[in-house]
Amino acid sequence: MLNFILSRLAFFCPQKPARQGAPFRFSKVDKEVIVLVKSKMKICNLLMLAIVITMICALSGCARSATRRELIQWFQENYTDAPMVVSSTPLIDGNDEIYEAYLENNPELKFYIKSECSYVMEHSVYTNRTNFYAIYGDYYFSEYQKSHSVQFAECRIDESPTTFSLNVYYANREELEKAFDELCNIQAYMDAQEFHVGAWHHIYFESPLCSPARFEFSLGSGVLDLTGIGNSEEIIRNKQKDLDCELAVWVSFFQLHTDWFTEEELTQAFAYRKSEEYDGDWKVYIGELAVCSGTKQLVFYPQIAAPTTYAISFQQLYQILSDIGWETLEGNKEQFSFTGADGVLHQFSCGWQNTGNEEQYNRECKWLMDGVSYNGFGFSSEGYISSDYTFQKLTGLYLKIAESK
């Protein structure tokens, strides 16, 4: 790598011209050119030396832990310049140097400032960190709960939190609105306190299609970033719009709880998804879908909504096969079977299972191949086919899309 860089620099650095034959006398212009060339050569040599030194430092791990004074300065520049007390000696934890600290007017709220070591390509890199936001955020939230009822939010437990974080759960569209109303109230209280607290909240849609451990991967779940300085309520409401849009896609795709949205509200949600305002985590597909056999189009749908491109829910699969007139198709959208292009009997089913709670049911989706459960590539346990390749192997047909404008 070093030789490569030197060779590239040499290309731009002029060299002394080689002289051949009898000596000759330089003109005044020639001498000025030579002086200019020599000066450029010195600059290039200095530049190469600087790069070599930088590379040696990078490869030898020149990064060092911040001093106590540097950590205090960093904290006061980025968090608060309020008078503070910091321990004189650090606690050593591996390669980390941790100083206990507190603000003079709040000695009971102790936090740390530290120089945290991590490794990049086997070389140590130090980063300044503090749990100030987590300590003060938890304190403010605890004070808020003393005078306010909290239904949807709870403190998130992390091993080494550096921001204040809540877990927020909701089970339907009505609860989504109530949960975000609650978040706005909590954040308004936080914003009114003496010290700014950066927050990073996790919003979970309690989808009946997956286990609690996978709520975060469902449409309608996401992260609310309030670590910066800005209009908190506007940021919160924008995230609510994003998740409400994803909830509309979830309803349309899985054809569940269709009473949550009117047709007009679905249209508005899909239009919002295609606008620049949407800032969600999912690359939701909204557009046309054609099912083809070779170059022949068999069926066409002017607009579908799916969590990802080419995803086909079990309900949509049944509708496609029914519209085509698949000869061996039997059953309904909830439970059907057919002989695929591979000659195998495929059975798809989705049913509600009691979780032990009379008010809560989970939806279990299965795909059987000749009676044997299939959990391989292209299958999602939430009840959809996630790959156009899998759809093609199953049916012998092709999917063509055209995302609507």
Coordinates of C-alpha atoms in Angstrom, one line a residue, residues 92-334:
I92 CA -9.7 1.2 35.3
D93 CA -11.9 -1.3 33.4
G94 CA -9.8 -3.1 30.9
N95 CA -8.5 -0.3 28.7
D96 CA -11.2 2.1 29.7
E97 CA -10.6 5.0 32.1
I98 CA -13.8 5.9 33.9
Y99 CA -14.3 9.0 36.1
E100 CA -17.3 9.3 38.4
A101 CA -19.0 12.7 38.2
Y102 CA -22.0 14.8 39.3
L103 CA -23.3 18.3 38.9
E104 CA -22.7 20.5 42.0
N105 CA -26.5 21.2 42.5
N106 CA -27.4 17.5 42.1
P107 CA -24.8 15.4 44.0
E108 CA -27.2 12.4 44.3
L109 CA -27.3 11.9 40.5
K110 CA -24.0 10.4 39.8
F111 CA -22.9 9.6 36.2
Y112 CA -19.6 8.8 34.5
I113 CA -17.4 10.3 31.8
K114 CA -14.9 7.9 30.2
S115 CA -12.6 7.3 27.4
E116 CA -13.8 4.0 25.9
C117 CA -11.4 1.8 24.0
S118 CA -12.5 -0.2 21.0
Y119 CA -10.5 -1.9 18.3
V120 CA -10.4 -1.2 14.6
M121 CA -8.4 -3.6 12.5
E122 CA -6.6 -4.7 15.7
H123 CA -5.7 -1.1 16.6
S124 CA -7.1 0.7 19.6
V125 CA -9.4 3.7 19.1
Y126 CA -10.7 5.8 22.0
T127 CA -14.1 7.4 22.1
N128 CA -15.4 9.8 24.8
R129 CA -18.7 8.6 26.4
T130 CA -21.0 9.5 29.3
N131 CA -24.3 8.1 30.7
F132 CA -25.5 11.6 31.7
Y133 CA -28.6 11.4 29.4
A134 CA -29.5 8.0 30.8
I135 CA -29.2 9.0 34.5
Y136 CA -31.0 12.3 34.2
G137 CA -33.6 10.8 31.8
D138 CA -34.5 8.0 34.2
Y139 CA -34.7 10.5 37.0
Y140 CA -37.0 12.9 35.1
F141 CA -39.2 10.0 34.0
S142 CA -39.5 8.7 37.5
E143 CA -40.6 12.2 38.7
Y144 CA -43.1 12.4 35.9
Q145 CA -44.7 9.1 36.9
K146 CA -45.3 10.4 40.4
S147 CA -48.0 12.7 39.0
H148 CA -49.0 11.1 35.7
S149 CA -50.3 7.8 34.7
V150 CA -48.2 6.0 32.1
Q151 CA -49.9 3.2 30.1
F152 CA -47.7 2.4 27.1
A153 CA -44.1 3.3 28.0
E154 CA -41.6 1.7 30.3
C155 CA -37.9 2.3 30.9
R156 CA -35.6 0.3 28.6
I157 CA -33.0 -1.8 30.4
D158 CA -29.6 -1.8 28.6
E159 CA -26.2 -2.9 29.8
S160 CA -24.4 0.3 29.1
P161 CA -26.9 3.0 28.2
T162 CA -25.7 6.4 27.0
T163 CA -29.1 7.9 26.2
F164 CA -32.5 7.9 27.9
S165 CA -34.6 5.2 26.3
L166 CA -38.2 4.0 26.6
N167 CA -39.9 0.9 25.2
V168 CA -43.3 1.8 23.9
Y169 CA -45.8 -0.9 23.0
Y170 CA -49.1 -0.7 21.2
A171 CA -51.5 -3.4 19.7
N172 CA -53.7 -1.6 17.3
R173 CA -54.1 1.7 15.4
E174 CA -56.1 3.3 18.2
E175 CA -53.4 2.5 20.7
L176 CA -50.8 3.9 18.4
E177 CA -52.4 7.3 18.6
K178 CA -52.7 7.1 22.4
A179 CA -49.2 5.9 22.8
F180 CA -47.8 8.9 20.8
D181 CA -50.1 11.3 22.7
E182 CA -48.4 9.9 25.9
L183 CA -44.9 10.3 24.4
C184 CA -45.6 13.9 23.5
N185 CA -46.7 14.6 27.1
I186 CA -43.6 12.8 28.5
Q187 CA -41.3 14.7 26.2
A188 CA -42.9 18.0 27.0
Y189 CA -42.1 17.4 30.6
M190 CA -38.5 16.5 29.8
D191 CA -38.1 19.6 27.6
A192 CA -39.2 21.8 30.6
Q193 CA -36.4 20.5 32.8
E194 CA -33.2 22.3 33.6
F195 CA -30.9 20.0 31.5
H196 CA -31.5 18.7 28.0
V197 CA -31.8 14.9 27.8
G198 CA -31.2 13.1 24.5
A199 CA -33.6 10.2 24.0
W200 CA -33.7 7.1 21.8
H201 CA -37.1 5.4 22.1
H202 CA -38.1 2.0 20.7
I203 CA -41.6 1.7 19.4
Y204 CA -43.1 -1.9 19.1
F205 CA -46.2 -3.0 17.3
E206 CA -47.3 -6.1 19.1
S207 CA -48.0 -7.9 15.9
P208 CA -50.0 -11.2 16.4
L209 CA -47.8 -12.6 13.5
C210 CA -44.6 -12.9 15.5
S211 CA -43.2 -13.5 19.0
P212 CA -42.4 -10.6 21.3
A213 CA -38.7 -11.2 20.6
R214 CA -39.4 -10.2 17.0
F215 CA -41.7 -7.3 17.5
E216 CA -38.9 -4.9 16.5
F217 CA -38.7 -6.5 13.0
S218 CA -42.4 -6.0 12.3
L219 CA -44.0 -3.3 10.1
G220 CA -45.2 -0.6 12.5
S221 CA -42.2 -0.9 14.8
G222 CA -39.3 1.6 14.8
V223 CA -36.9 3.9 16.6
L224 CA -37.7 7.5 17.6
D225 CA -34.5 9.6 17.7
L226 CA -34.7 12.6 20.1
T227 CA -31.0 12.9 20.7
G228 CA -30.7 16.2 18.9
I229 CA -32.1 19.7 19.6
G230 CA -35.3 20.4 17.7
N231 CA -39.1 20.5 17.9
S232 CA -39.7 17.4 19.9
E233 CA -43.4 17.2 19.2
E234 CA -43.0 17.6 15.5
I235 CA -40.4 14.8 15.4
I236 CA -42.7 12.6 17.5
R237 CA -45.7 13.2 15.3
N238 CA -43.7 12.6 12.1
K239 CA -42.6 9.2 13.5
Q240 CA -46.3 8.5 14.3
K241 CA -47.2 9.2 10.6
D242 CA -44.4 6.8 9.5
L243 CA -45.7 4.0 11.7
D244 CA -49.3 4.6 10.8
C245 CA -48.4 4.3 7.2
E246 CA -46.6 1.0 7.8
L247 CA -49.6 -0.2 9.8
A248 CA -51.8 0.5 6.7
V249 CA -49.4 -1.6 4.6
W250 CA -49.6 -4.4 7.2
V251 CA -53.4 -4.4 7.1
S252 CA -53.5 -4.4 3.3
F253 CA -50.8 -7.0 2.8
F254 CA -52.0 -9.6 5.4
Q255 CA -55.7 -8.6 5.0
L256 CA -56.1 -8.5 8.8
H257 CA -58.0 -6.0 10.9
T258 CA -59.3 -4.3 7.7
D259 CA -61.6 -2.2 9.9
W260 CA -58.6 -0.2 11.2
F261 CA -58.5 1.8 7.9
T262 CA -61.1 3.0 5.5
E263 CA -60.3 2.8 1.8
E264 CA -59.7 6.5 1.7
E265 CA -57.3 6.3 4.7
L266 CA -55.4 3.5 3.0
T267 CA -55.0 5.6 -0.2
Q268 CA -53.8 8.5 1.9
A269 CA -51.3 6.3 3.8
F270 CA -49.9 4.9 0.6
A271 CA -49.5 8.4 -0.9
Y272 CA -47.7 9.5 2.2
R273 CA -45.3 6.5 1.9
K274 CA -44.4 7.6 -1.6
S275 CA -43.8 11.2 -0.5
E276 CA -40.5 12.7 0.7
E277 CA -42.0 13.1 4.2
Y278 CA -41.8 9.4 4.9
D279 CA -38.7 8.5 6.9
G280 CA -39.4 5.0 8.1
D281 CA -37.1 2.0 8.2
W282 CA -39.0 -0.2 5.8
K283 CA -38.5 -0.1 2.0
V284 CA -42.2 -0.7 1.5
Y285 CA -43.3 -1.5 -2.0
I286 CA -46.4 0.2 -3.4
G287 CA -47.2 -0.3 -7.0
E288 CA -48.3 -2.5 -9.9
L289 CA -47.9 -6.3 -10.0
A290 CA -48.2 -8.5 -13.0
V291 CA -48.0 -12.3 -13.0
C292 CA -46.6 -13.7 -16.3
S293 CA -45.9 -17.0 -18.0
G294 CA -43.0 -16.3 -20.3
T295 CA -44.0 -13.1 -22.1
K296 CA -47.7 -13.6 -21.6
Q297 CA -49.4 -11.6 -18.8
L298 CA -51.9 -13.8 -16.9
V299 CA -53.2 -11.3 -14.3
F300 CA -52.5 -7.7 -13.4
Y301 CA -53.1 -5.7 -10.2
P302 CA -52.9 -1.9 -10.5
Q303 CA -51.7 -1.4 -6.9
I304 CA -50.6 -3.6 -4.1
A305 CA -48.7 -2.8 -0.9
A306 CA -46.0 -5.1 0.5
P307 CA -43.3 -4.8 3.2
T308 CA -40.6 -5.5 0.5
T309 CA -40.4 -5.8 -3.2
Y310 CA -41.7 -9.1 -4.5
A311 CA -43.2 -10.2 -1.2
I312 CA -46.4 -12.1 -1.6
S313 CA -48.6 -12.9 1.4
F314 CA -50.4 -16.3 1.7
Q315 CA -53.7 -14.5 1.1
Q316 CA -52.3 -12.8 -2.0
L317 CA -50.9 -16.1 -3.3
Y318 CA -54.4 -17.7 -3.0
Q319 CA -55.9 -14.7 -4.8
I320 CA -53.4 -14.9 -7.7
L321 CA -53.9 -18.7 -8.1
S322 CA -57.6 -18.2 -8.0
D323 CA -57.6 -15.4 -10.6
I324 CA -55.4 -17.5 -12.9
G325 CA -57.6 -20.5 -12.5
W326 CA -55.0 -22.9 -11.1
E327 CA -56.6 -26.4 -11.6
T328 CA -55.5 -28.1 -8.4
L329 CA -56.2 -25.1 -6.0
E330 CA -58.5 -26.1 -3.1
G331 CA -59.6 -24.3 0.0
N332 CA -59.8 -20.6 0.9
K333 CA -57.5 -17.7 1.8
E334 CA -56.9 -19.0 5.4

